[in-house]
PDB file of C-alpha atoms in Angstrom:
ATOM      1  CA  MET A  28     139.612  78.605 130.712  1.00 44.00           C
ATOM      2  CA  SER A  29     138.387  81.538 130.625  1.00 44.00           C
ATOM      3  CA  ARG A  30     134.339  82.250 130.677  1.00 45.00           C
ATOM      4  CA  GLN A  31     132.565  82.624 127.579  1.00 45.00           C
ATOM      5  CA  SER A  32     132.874  86.060 126.642  1.00 45.00           C
ATOM      6  CA  ASN A  33     130.805  89.121 127.328  1.00 45.00           C
ATOM      7  CA  ARG A  34     129.905  89.525 124.029  1.00 52.00           C
ATOM      8  CA  ALA A  35     125.696  90.477 124.325  1.00 49.00           C
ATOM      9  CA  THR A  36     123.890  86.850 124.003  1.00 49.00           C
ATOM     10  CA  ASP A  37     121.024  89.203 122.047  1.00 54.00           C
ATOM     11  CA  SER A  38     122.185  90.764 118.575  1.00 58.00           C
ATOM     12  CA  LYS A  39     121.354  94.241 118.555  1.00 68.00           C
ATOM     13  CA  LYS A  40     118.037  94.583 116.822  1.00 72.00           C
ATOM     14  CA  MET A  41     118.332  96.442 112.805  1.00 75.00           C
ATOM     15  CA  ASN A  42     116.029  97.177 110.465  1.00 79.00           C
ATOM     16  CA  SER A  43     116.019  94.099 107.632  1.00 84.00           C
ATOM     17  CA  GLU A  44     115.233  95.677 104.423  1.00 87.00           C
ATOM     18  CA  LEU A  45     117.893  97.814 105.205  1.00 90.00           C
ATOM     19  CA  PHE A  46     119.970  94.616 105.249  1.00 90.00           C
ATOM     20  CA  THR A  47     118.581  93.281 102.142  1.00 91.00           C
ATOM     21  CA  LEU A  48     118.575  96.461 100.248  1.00 91.00           C
ATOM     22  CA  THR A  49     122.052  96.992 101.157  1.00 92.00           C
ATOM     23  CA  TYR A  50     122.600  93.622 100.329  1.00 93.00           C
ATOM     24  CA  GLY A  51     120.407  94.291  96.848  1.00 93.00           C
ATOM     25  CA  ALA A  52     123.483  97.063  96.232  1.00 93.00           C
ATOM     26  CA  LEU A  53     125.795  94.853  96.358  1.00 93.00           C
ATOM     27  CA  VAL A  54     124.779  92.537  94.140  1.00 93.00           C
ATOM     28  CA  THR A  55     123.484  94.688  91.774  1.00 92.00           C
ATOM     29  CA  GLN A  56     126.592  96.754  91.483  1.00 93.00           C
ATOM     30  CA  LEU A  57     128.820  93.558  91.164  1.00 93.00           C
ATOM     31  CA  CYS A  58     126.912  92.375  87.915  1.00 93.00           C
ATOM     32  CA  LYS A  59     127.274  96.090  86.631  1.00 92.00           C
ATOM     33  CA  ASP A  60     131.076  95.529  87.032  1.00 93.00           C
ATOM     34  CA  TYR A  61     131.208  92.274  86.276  1.00 92.00           C
ATOM     35  CA  GLU A  62     127.913  91.233  83.193  1.00 87.00           C
ATOM     36  CA  ASN A  63     129.146  88.391  83.130  1.00 91.00           C
ATOM     37  CA  ASP A  64     126.365  86.140  86.057  1.00 92.00           C
ATOM     38  CA  GLU A  65     129.035  83.198  85.857  1.00 93.00           C
ATOM     39  CA  GLU A  66     131.852  85.645  87.838  1.00 93.00           C
ATOM     40  CA  VAL A  67     129.896  87.082  90.150  1.00 94.00           C
ATOM     41  CA  ASN A  68     128.422  84.065  91.401  1.00 94.00           C
ATOM     42  CA  LYS A  69     132.409  83.515  92.036  1.00 94.00           C
ATOM     43  CA  GLN A  70     132.788  87.398  93.964  1.00 94.00           C
ATOM     44  CA  LEU A  71     129.922  86.420  95.418  1.00 94.00           C
ATOM     45  CA  ASP A  72     131.226  83.452  96.427  1.00 95.00           C
ATOM     46  CA  LYS A  73     134.495  84.182  98.002  1.00 95.00           C
ATOM     47  CA  MET A  74     133.724  87.209 100.056  1.00 95.00           C
ATOM     48  CA  GLY A  75     130.664  85.225 101.969  1.00 95.00           C
ATOM     49  CA  TYR A  76     133.843  82.998 102.269  1.00 95.00           C
ATOM     50  CA  ASN A  77     135.700  85.535 104.409  1.00 95.00           C
ATOM     51  CA  ILE A  78     132.968  87.002 105.937  1.00 95.00           C
ATOM     52  CA  GLY A  79     132.520  83.009 106.938  1.00 94.00           C
ATOM     53  CA  VAL A  80     135.703  82.605 108.596  1.00 93.00           C
ATOM     54  CA  ARG A  81     134.529  85.644 109.835  1.00 94.00           C
ATOM     55  CA  LEU A  82     131.760  85.029 111.733  1.00 93.00           C
ATOM     56  CA  ILE A  83     132.787  81.810 113.218  1.00 92.00           C
ATOM     57  CA  GLU A  84     134.139  82.964 115.995  1.00 92.00           C
ATOM     58  CA  ASP A  85     131.490  85.455 116.402  1.00 91.00           C
ATOM     59  CA  PHE A  86     128.804  82.502 116.420  1.00 92.00           C
ATOM     60  CA  LEU A  87     130.947  80.129 118.982  1.00 91.00           C
ATOM     61  CA  ALA A  88     131.589  82.898 120.839  1.00 90.00           C
ATOM     62  CA  ARG A  89     127.784  83.654 121.596  1.00 89.00           C
ATOM     63  CA  SER A  90     126.583  80.453 121.333  1.00 88.00           C
ATOM     64  CA  SER A  91     127.594  77.852 123.780  1.00 83.00           C
ATOM     65  CA  VAL A  92     127.997  75.213 121.544  1.00 85.00           C
ATOM     66  CA  GLY A  93     130.176  72.507 122.157  1.00 83.00           C
ATOM     67  CA  ARG A  94     131.889  70.209 119.860  1.00 84.00           C
ATOM     68  CA  CYS A  95     129.605  68.438 117.090  1.00 85.00           C
ATOM     69  CA  HIS A  96     130.555  64.836 117.035  1.00 84.00           C
ATOM     70  CA  ASP A  97     129.360  64.358 113.815  1.00 86.00           C
ATOM     71  CA  PHE A  98     128.246  65.497 110.451  1.00 88.00           C
ATOM     72  CA  ARG A  99     125.032  65.442 111.784  1.00 89.00           C
ATOM     73  CA  GLU A 100     124.889  67.504 114.600  1.00 88.00           C
ATOM     74  CA  THR A 101     126.912  70.808 112.607  1.00 89.00           C
ATOM     75  CA  ALA A 102     123.969  69.831 111.120  1.00 90.00           C
ATOM     76  CA  ASP A 103     121.763  70.625 113.265  1.00 89.00           C
ATOM     77  CA  VAL A 104     123.945  73.426 114.547  1.00 90.00           C
ATOM     78  CA  ILE A 105     123.298  74.949 111.812  1.00 90.00           C
ATOM     79  CA  ALA A 106     120.079  74.718 110.784  1.00 89.00           C
ATOM     80  CA  LYS A 107     118.915  75.718 114.490  1.00 90.00           C
ATOM     81  CA  VAL A 108     121.469  77.460 116.092  1.00 91.00           C
ATOM     82  CA  ALA A 109     123.668  79.575 112.968  1.00 91.00           C
ATOM     83  CA  PHE A 110     120.592  80.709 111.111  1.00 91.00           C
ATOM     84  CA  LYS A 111     118.486  81.685 113.280  1.00 91.00           C
ATOM     85  CA  MET A 112     120.906  83.735 114.877  1.00 90.00           C
ATOM     86  CA  TYR A 113     122.129  85.718 111.916  1.00 90.00           C
ATOM     87  CA  LEU A 114     118.675  85.412 109.530  1.00 90.00           C
ATOM     88  CA  GLY A 115     116.043  85.300 111.881  1.00 89.00           C
ATOM     89  CA  VAL A 116     114.939  81.943 109.711  1.00 91.00           C
ATOM     90  CA  THR A 117     115.410  78.542 110.194  1.00 92.00           C
ATOM     91  CA  PRO A 118     115.578  76.429 107.703  1.00 93.00           C
ATOM     92  CA  SER A 119     114.270  72.376 108.754  1.00 93.00           C
ATOM     93  CA  VAL A 120     117.568  69.509 107.710  1.00 92.00           C
ATOM     94  CA  THR A 121     116.543  66.616 105.073  1.00 90.00           C
ATOM     95  CA  ASN A 122     117.111  64.798 102.576  1.00 90.00           C
ATOM     96  CA  TRP A 123     119.780  62.935 104.270  1.00 91.00           C
ATOM     97  CA  ASN A 124     121.078  61.051 100.830  1.00 91.00           C
ATOM     98  CA  PRO A 125     122.456  57.263 102.684  1.00 90.00           C
ATOM     99  CA  ALA A 126     126.248  57.691 103.454  1.00 89.00           C
ATOM    100  CA  GLY A 127     125.056  60.635 106.435  1.00 87.00           C
ATOM    101  CA  ASP A 128     127.723  62.942 104.255  1.00 89.00           C
ATOM    102  CA  GLU A 129     125.080  65.823 102.600  1.00 93.00           C
ATOM    103  CA  PHE A 130     122.132  67.047 103.055  1.00 93.00           C
ATOM    104  CA  SER A 131     119.443  69.765 102.602  1.00 93.00           C
ATOM    105  CA  LEU A 132     118.664  72.576 104.557  1.00 93.00           C
ATOM    106  CA  ILE A 133     115.419  73.477 102.435  1.00 94.00           C
ATOM    107  CA  LEU A 134     114.114  77.556 103.551  1.00 92.00           C
ATOM    108  CA  GLU A 135     110.740  78.731 103.241  1.00 90.00           C
ATOM    109  CA  SER A 136     111.686  82.030 102.887  1.00 88.00           C
ATOM    110  CA  ASN A 137     115.210  83.150 102.847  1.00 90.00           C
ATOM    111  CA  PRO A 138     115.719  87.640 103.636  1.00 88.00           C
ATOM    112  CA  LEU A 139     118.024  88.353 101.446  1.00 89.00           C
ATOM    113  CA  VAL A 140     115.686  88.183  98.772  1.00 89.00           C
ATOM    114  CA  ASP A 141     112.855  90.076  99.644  1.00 86.00           C
ATOM    115  CA  PHE A 142     111.484  91.860  96.945  1.00 87.00           C
ATOM    116  CA  VAL A 143     113.574  90.599  94.326  1.00 91.00           C
ATOM    117  CA  GLU A 144     113.245  89.626  90.985  1.00 90.00           C
ATOM    118  CA  LEU A 145     115.071  88.524  88.115  1.00 90.00           C
ATOM    119  CA  PRO A 146     115.401  90.370  85.692  1.00 88.00           C
ATOM    120  CA  ASP A 147     115.830  87.871  82.434  1.00 86.00           C
ATOM    121  CA  ASN A 148     119.217  88.720  81.556  1.00 86.00           C
ATOM    122  CA  HIS A 149     120.614  87.235  85.261  1.00 89.00           C
ATOM    123  CA  SER A 150     119.116  84.359  83.924  1.00 87.00           C
ATOM    124  CA  ASN A 151     122.588  82.154  85.254  1.00 89.00           C
ATOM    125  CA  LEU A 152     122.794  84.490  88.451  1.00 91.00           C
ATOM    126  CA  VAL A 153     122.624  82.667  91.976  1.00 91.00           C
ATOM    127  CA  TYR A 154     121.246  85.446  94.203  1.00 91.00           C
ATOM    128  CA  SER A 155     122.470  84.382  97.510  1.00 90.00           C
ATOM    129  CA  SER A 156     125.729  82.657  96.463  1.00 92.00           C
ATOM    130  CA  LEU A 157     127.063  84.706  99.528  1.00 94.00           C
ATOM    131  CA  LEU A 158     125.715  82.431 101.359  1.00 93.00           C
ATOM    132  CA  CYS A 159     126.990  79.742 100.206  1.00 94.00           C
ATOM    133  CA  GLY A 160     130.463  81.432 101.164  1.00 94.00           C
ATOM    134  CA  VAL A 161     129.737  82.264 103.852  1.00 94.00           C
ATOM    135  CA  LEU A 162     129.030  78.313 104.929  1.00 94.00           C
ATOM    136  CA  ARG A 163     131.985  77.105 103.403  1.00 94.00           C
ATOM    137  CA  GLY A 164     134.158  79.106 105.529  1.00 94.00           C
ATOM    138  CA  ALA A 165     132.834  78.666 109.050  1.00 93.00           C
ATOM    139  CA  LEU A 166     132.851  75.655 108.878  1.00 93.00           C
ATOM    140  CA  GLU A 167     137.099  75.081 106.702  1.00 92.00           C
ATOM    141  CA  MET A 168     138.053  77.068 110.137  1.00 91.00           C
ATOM    142  CA  VAL A 169     136.577  74.647 112.497  1.00 90.00           C
ATOM    143  CA  GLN A 170     138.394  71.389 109.999  1.00 90.00           C
ATOM    144  CA  MET A 171     135.456  70.907 108.142  1.00 91.00           C
ATOM    145  CA  ALA A 172     135.444  71.293 103.886  1.00 93.00           C
ATOM    146  CA  VAL A 173     132.517  71.621 102.884  1.00 93.00           C
ATOM    147  CA  ASP A 174     131.288  71.516  99.991  1.00 94.00           C
ATOM    148  CA  VAL A 175     128.421  74.046  99.328  1.00 93.00           C
ATOM    149  CA  ARG A 176     125.499  74.871  96.071  1.00 92.00           C
ATOM    150  CA  PHE A 177     122.012  76.087  95.538  1.00 92.00           C
ATOM    151  CA  ALA A 178     119.731  72.631  94.459  1.00 92.00           C
ATOM    152  CA  GLN A 179     116.963  74.794  94.660  1.00 92.00           C
ATOM    153  CA  ASP A 180     115.656  79.133  94.035  1.00 92.00           C
ATOM    154  CA  THR A 181     112.885  80.516  95.271  1.00 91.00           C
ATOM    155  CA  LEU A 182     114.008  83.792  92.680  1.00 90.00           C
ATOM    156  CA  ARG A 183     114.391  81.234  90.070  1.00 88.00           C
ATOM    157  CA  GLY A 184     110.574  79.922  89.957  1.00 86.00           C
ATOM    158  CA  ASP A 185     111.080  77.046  92.601  1.00 89.00           C
ATOM    159  CA  SER A 186     109.152  76.564  95.132  1.00 90.00           C
ATOM    160  CA  VAL A 187     111.872  76.417  98.830  1.00 92.00           C
ATOM    161  CA  THR A 188     115.089  77.952  98.478  1.00 93.00           C
ATOM    162  CA  GLU A 189     117.371  74.600  98.970  1.00 94.00           C
ATOM    163  CA  ILE A 190     120.084  74.899  99.872  1.00 93.00           C
ATOM    164  CA  ARG A 191     122.771  71.719  99.775  1.00 94.00           C
ATOM    165  CA  MET A 192     125.750  70.896 101.615  1.00 93.00           C
ATOM    166  CA  LYS A 193     128.493  67.605 101.151  1.00 93.00           C
ATOM    167  CA  PHE A 194     130.930  66.565 103.154  1.00 92.00           C
ATOM    168  CA  ILE A 195     134.014  66.720 101.567  1.00 92.00           C
ATOM    169  CA  LYS A 196     136.816  65.635 104.550  1.00 89.00           C
ATOM    170  CA  ARG A 197     137.773  66.837 108.197  1.00 88.00           C
ATOM    171  CA  ILE A 198     140.558  68.564 107.623  1.00 86.00           C
ATOM    172  CA  GLU A 199     143.907  67.413 109.439  1.00 82.00           C
ATOM    173  CA  GLU A 200     146.846  70.204 108.335  1.00 69.00           C
ATOM    174  CA  ASN A 201     146.833  73.408 110.591  1.00 60.00           C
ATOM    175  CA  LEU A 202     147.303  75.999 108.158  1.00 60.00           C
ATOM    176  CA  PRO A 203     147.066  79.536 108.934  1.00 63.00           C
ATOM    177  CA  ALA A 204     143.373  80.532 106.516  1.00 63.00           C
ATOM    178  CA  GLY A 205     144.831  83.392 104.135  1.00 64.00           C
ATOM    179  CA  ASP A 206     141.821  84.786 102.226  1.00 67.00           C
ATOM    180  CA  GLU A 207     141.217  84.699  98.864  1.00 62.00           C
TER     181      GLU A 207
ATOM    182  CA  ALA B 128      88.721 100.185  83.458  1.00 79.00           C
ATOM    183  CA  GLU B 129      92.312 101.808  83.594  1.00 81.00           C
ATOM    184  CA  ILE B 130      95.600 102.301  86.185  1.00 84.00           C
ATOM    185  CA  CYS B 131      98.099 104.506  85.071  1.00 85.00           C
ATOM    186  CA  ILE B 132     101.305 105.505  86.856  1.00 86.00           C
ATOM    187  CA  THR B 133     103.624 108.541  86.549  1.00 84.00           C
ATOM    188  CA  SER B 134     107.206 109.353  87.883  1.00 83.00           C
ATOM    189  CA  MET B 135     107.437 112.604  88.888  1.00 79.00           C
ATOM    190  CA  ASP B 136     108.005 114.288  85.081  1.00 80.00           C
ATOM    191  CA  ASN B 137     104.630 112.650  84.925  1.00 79.00           C
ATOM    192  CA  TYR B 138     105.617 110.218  81.846  1.00 82.00           C
ATOM    193  CA  PRO B 139     103.773 107.158  82.682  1.00 83.00           C
ATOM    194  CA  LEU B 140     105.631 103.993  84.350  1.00 86.00           C
ATOM    195  CA  TYR B 141     103.350 102.115  84.304  1.00 87.00           C
ATOM    196  CA  ILE B 142      99.383 101.540  82.399  1.00 85.00           C
ATOM    197  CA  ARG B 143      97.145  99.028  82.559  1.00 84.00           C
ATOM    198  CA  SER B 144      94.221  98.945  81.251  1.00 81.00           C
ATOM    199  CA  ILE B 145      91.437  96.290  80.928  1.00 78.00           C
ATOM    200  CA  PRO B 146      89.472  95.716  78.063  1.00 74.00           C
ATOM    201  CA  THR B 147      91.830  96.368  76.052  1.00 68.00           C
ATOM    202  CA  GLN B 148      90.077  98.251  73.229  1.00 70.00           C
ATOM    203  CA  GLY B 149      89.680 101.924  72.948  1.00 70.00           C
ATOM    204  CA  GLU B 150      92.612 102.333  75.325  1.00 75.00           C
ATOM    205  CA  LEU B 151      93.485 105.145  73.790  1.00 78.00           C
ATOM    206  CA  LYS B 152      89.941 107.062  75.252  1.00 78.00           C
ATOM    207  CA  PHE B 153      92.285 105.810  78.855  1.00 78.00           C
ATOM    208  CA  HIS B 154      95.676 107.515  77.535  1.00 79.00           C
ATOM    209  CA  TYR B 155      93.699 110.541  76.627  1.00 80.00           C
ATOM    210  CA  THR B 156      91.086 110.380  79.573  1.00 80.00           C
ATOM    211  CA  VAL B 157      93.808 110.169  82.552  1.00 81.00           C
ATOM    212  CA  HIS B 158      96.655 112.397  80.053  1.00 81.00           C
ATOM    213  CA  THR B 159      93.891 115.460  80.919  1.00 82.00           C
ATOM    214  CA  SER B 160      93.699 114.410  84.810  1.00 83.00           C
ATOM    215  CA  LEU B 161      97.305 114.819  85.363  1.00 83.00           C
ATOM    216  CA  ASP B 162      97.104 118.153  84.914  1.00 82.00           C
ATOM    217  CA  VAL B 163      94.003 118.938  87.457  1.00 80.00           C
ATOM    218  CA  VAL B 164      96.755 116.662  89.966  1.00 80.00           C
ATOM    219  CA  GLU B 165      99.178 119.440  89.664  1.00 79.00           C
ATOM    220  CA  GLU B 166      96.937 121.621  90.300  1.00 78.00           C
ATOM    221  CA  LYS B 167      95.273 120.032  93.401  1.00 76.00           C
ATOM    222  CA  ILE B 168      99.247 119.360  94.371  1.00 75.00           C
ATOM    223  CA  SER B 169     100.240 123.315  94.393  1.00 72.00           C
ATOM    224  CA  GLY B 170      97.251 124.727  96.373  1.00 62.00           C
ATOM    225  CA  VAL B 171      97.563 122.437  99.144  1.00 57.00           C
ATOM    226  CA  GLY B 172     101.439 124.178 100.547  1.00 49.00           C
ATOM    227  CA  LYS B 173     100.994 124.214 104.251  1.00 44.00           C
ATOM    228  CA  ALA B 174      99.493 120.823 104.683  1.00 48.00           C
ATOM    229  CA  LEU B 175     100.501 118.262 106.692  1.00 43.00           C
ATOM    230  CA  ALA B 176     101.227 114.857 104.508  1.00 45.00           C
ATOM    231  CA  ASP B 177      98.994 112.404 106.347  1.00 45.00           C
ATOM    232  CA  GLN B 178      97.655 109.679 104.988  1.00 45.00           C
ATOM    233  CA  ARG B 179      94.811 111.840 103.662  1.00 51.00           C
ATOM    234  CA  GLU B 180      95.734 114.465 101.904  1.00 63.00           C
ATOM    235  CA  LEU B 181      98.190 111.011  99.550  1.00 73.00           C
ATOM    236  CA  TYR B 182      94.455 111.088  97.978  1.00 76.00           C
ATOM    237  CA  LEU B 183      93.169 113.133  95.877  1.00 76.00           C
ATOM    238  CA  GLY B 184      89.231 111.942  95.348  1.00 74.00           C
ATOM    239  CA  LEU B 185      87.018 112.276  92.595  1.00 75.00           C
ATOM    240  CA  LEU B 186      89.609 114.244  90.266  1.00 72.00           C
ATOM    241  CA  TYR B 187      86.672 114.594  87.768  1.00 70.00           C
ATOM    242  CA  PRO B 188      83.397 112.961  86.749  1.00 72.00           C
ATOM    243  CA  THR B 189      83.348 112.826  82.416  1.00 72.00           C
ATOM    244  CA  GLU B 190      80.180 111.663  81.629  1.00 69.00           C
ATOM    245  CA  ASP B 191      81.615 107.594  81.121  1.00 76.00           C
ATOM    246  CA  TYR B 192      84.290 108.001  83.227  1.00 78.00           C
ATOM    247  CA  LYS B 193      85.398 108.591  86.653  1.00 81.00           C
ATOM    248  CA  VAL B 194      88.829 110.172  87.499  1.00 83.00           C
ATOM    249  CA  TYR B 195      90.403 109.295  90.433  1.00 85.00           C
ATOM    250  CA  GLY B 196      93.649 110.294  91.965  1.00 85.00           C
ATOM    251  CA  TYR B 197      96.845 109.405  94.430  1.00 86.00           C
ATOM    252  CA  VAL B 198     100.154 111.022  95.214  1.00 86.00           C
ATOM    253  CA  THR B 199     102.430 109.771  96.706  1.00 85.00           C
ATOM    254  CA  ASN B 200     105.104 112.561  98.657  1.00 82.00           C
ATOM    255  CA  SER B 201     107.863 111.407  96.072  1.00 84.00           C
ATOM    256  CA  LYS B 202     105.261 113.401  93.285  1.00 83.00           C
ATOM    257  CA  VAL B 203     104.632 109.808  92.193  1.00 87.00           C
ATOM    258  CA  LYS B 204     100.955 109.818  90.985  1.00 87.00           C
ATOM    259  CA  PHE B 205      98.210 107.156  90.723  1.00 88.00           C
ATOM    260  CA  VAL B 206      95.473 107.060  88.486  1.00 86.00           C
ATOM    261  CA  ILE B 207      92.772 105.330  88.311  1.00 85.00           C
ATOM    262  CA  VAL B 208      90.077 105.827  85.511  1.00 83.00           C
ATOM    263  CA  VAL B 209      86.149 103.930  85.959  1.00 82.00           C
ATOM    264  CA  ASP B 210      83.114 103.421  84.854  1.00 78.00           C
ATOM    265  CA  SER B 211      80.371 106.040  85.703  1.00 74.00           C
ATOM    266  CA  SER B 212      77.924 102.742  85.373  1.00 74.00           C
ATOM    267  CA  ASN B 213      80.124 100.846  87.541  1.00 69.00           C
ATOM    268  CA  THR B 214      78.376 102.510  91.085  1.00 67.00           C
ATOM    269  CA  SER B 215      79.308 100.065  92.726  1.00 69.00           C
ATOM    270  CA  LEU B 216      82.334 101.056  93.728  1.00 75.00           C
ATOM    271  CA  ARG B 217      82.633 103.060  97.270  1.00 80.00           C
ATOM    272  CA  ASP B 218      85.055 106.198  98.051  1.00 81.00           C
ATOM    273  CA  ASN B 219      86.249 103.251 100.731  1.00 84.00           C
ATOM    274  CA  GLU B 220      87.298 101.003  97.923  1.00 85.00           C
ATOM    275  CA  ILE B 221      89.156 103.197  95.859  1.00 85.00           C
ATOM    276  CA  ARG B 222      91.640 104.276  98.927  1.00 86.00           C
ATOM    277  CA  SER B 223      92.131 100.479  99.598  1.00 88.00           C
ATOM    278  CA  MET B 224      93.072  99.798  95.872  1.00 88.00           C
ATOM    279  CA  PHE B 225      95.112 102.753  95.866  1.00 89.00           C
ATOM    280  CA  ARG B 226      96.575 102.101  99.008  1.00 89.00           C
ATOM    281  CA  LYS B 227      97.870  98.404  97.632  1.00 91.00           C
ATOM    282  CA  LEU B 228      98.891  99.729  94.779  1.00 90.00           C
ATOM    283  CA  HIS B 229     101.878 102.020  96.806  1.00 91.00           C
ATOM    284  CA  ASN B 230     102.377  98.505  98.614  1.00 92.00           C
ATOM    285  CA  SER B 231     103.186  96.974  95.836  1.00 92.00           C
ATOM    286  CA  PHE B 232     104.749 100.394  94.032  1.00 91.00           C
ATOM    287  CA  THR B 233     107.409 100.533  97.066  1.00 90.00           C
ATOM    288  CA  ASP B 234     107.455  96.672  96.688  1.00 91.00           C
ATOM    289  CA  VAL B 235     109.162  97.247  92.843  1.00 91.00           C
ATOM    290  CA  MET B 236     110.706  99.721  94.297  1.00 89.00           C
ATOM    291  CA  CYS B 237     112.903  97.103  96.216  1.00 90.00           C
ATOM    292  CA  ASN B 238     114.197  95.867  94.028  1.00 91.00           C
ATOM    293  CA  PRO B 239     117.759  96.038  93.767  1.00 91.00           C
ATOM    294  CA  PHE B 240     117.883  95.451  89.546  1.00 90.00           C
ATOM    295  CA  TYR B 241     114.520  98.127  88.706  1.00 90.00           C
ATOM    296  CA  ASN B 242     116.152 101.394  88.571  1.00 88.00           C
ATOM    297  CA  PRO B 243     113.080 104.037  89.411  1.00 85.00           C
ATOM    298  CA  GLY B 244     112.229 105.342  85.907  1.00 84.00           C
ATOM    299  CA  ASP B 245     111.790 102.928  84.764  1.00 87.00           C
ATOM    300  CA  PRO B 246     109.151 101.799  82.969  1.00 88.00           C
ATOM    301  CA  ILE B 247     107.589  99.104  85.056  1.00 88.00           C
ATOM    302  CA  GLN B 248     107.847  95.083  84.317  1.00 87.00           C
ATOM    303  CA  SER B 249     107.812  92.626  87.506  1.00 88.00           C
ATOM    304  CA  LYS B 250     105.257  90.210  87.407  1.00 87.00           C
ATOM    305  CA  ALA B 251     104.296  90.305  90.529  1.00 88.00           C
ATOM    306  CA  PHE B 252     103.085  93.412  89.718  1.00 90.00           C
ATOM    307  CA  ASP B 253     101.556  92.494  86.799  1.00 90.00           C
ATOM    308  CA  SER B 254      99.470  89.729  89.372  1.00 91.00           C
ATOM    309  CA  ILE B 255      98.283  92.562  92.075  1.00 91.00           C
ATOM    310  CA  VAL B 256      97.455  94.965  89.421  1.00 89.00           C
ATOM    311  CA  SER B 257      95.345  92.218  87.498  1.00 88.00           C
ATOM    312  CA  THR B 258      93.731  90.855  91.463  1.00 89.00           C
ATOM    313  CA  MET B 259      92.163  94.386  91.175  1.00 86.00           C
ATOM    314  CA  MET B 260      91.501  95.388  87.916  1.00 84.00           C
ATOM    315  CA  VAL B 261      89.124  91.855  87.990  1.00 83.00           C
ATOM    316  CA  GLN B 262      87.461  92.730  91.522  1.00 79.00           C
ATOM    317  CA  ALA B 263      87.041  96.515  90.322  1.00 73.00           C
ATOM    318  CA  CYS B 264      84.888  95.873  87.312  1.00 68.00           C
TER     319      CYS B 264
END
């Protein structure tokens, strides 16, 4: 087994405003192109999925977490390691359902939405849909099928951002993941 | 009192007055003060663009009002009109009002759904301006 790769364990610093503005430009351009909020949500999710299937490799190389034994461990790793590493925020993991296969990530702040105010004509837009896709794509590459959606969103007037993640099943067949 | 923000082509992006009666008088005052602003910024040829140069100070006093100006390097102009009877407002306070306005304006600019040149409709901006105006009057 080869040693952990030589990727720098400290990420290169970049201005977060550039990142936020880039994401904002992406969303507004999609809105202009598709003119339909549901369609934009779907596209953002697809893009997120494509990012996720690649990002998982980077994540596994940089963090040295081993295999998670159960879904709870997965939740903790996502919240404490992954979110911290890529977005610089640490959401809290709450609202486990009795079966233990669904939980919520509560984000006090979401760097993607700094300065953003949703205009009234885009009330159905789930601005951070990209994040759903990323989580879905990344977990699929480690053989977990999950459903990810936003339960609360500060852009829609809620006090926090809540991402609900539901475990669907383990993926047993080893089909190579194609791009959607 | 009134706060007005104009774009570089001098058309208004945002106007807010309290009390709302007699608004027209405020608009007129602001309009004429834009000429004074233009004069001041065209005169500044060799000046370095530091914070002090953005604040233009008291543009001109009329018998009822004091008009203050502030211009950004992107030629967006902020004008504040206050009653002359309100002597409690010192220069520092006006400066800090302009700084807050400028910061809030920058936040509005960063909203990806805002197109530069559109009238400002942001609720967050409105509430910041309301608080400021209530404090000032």
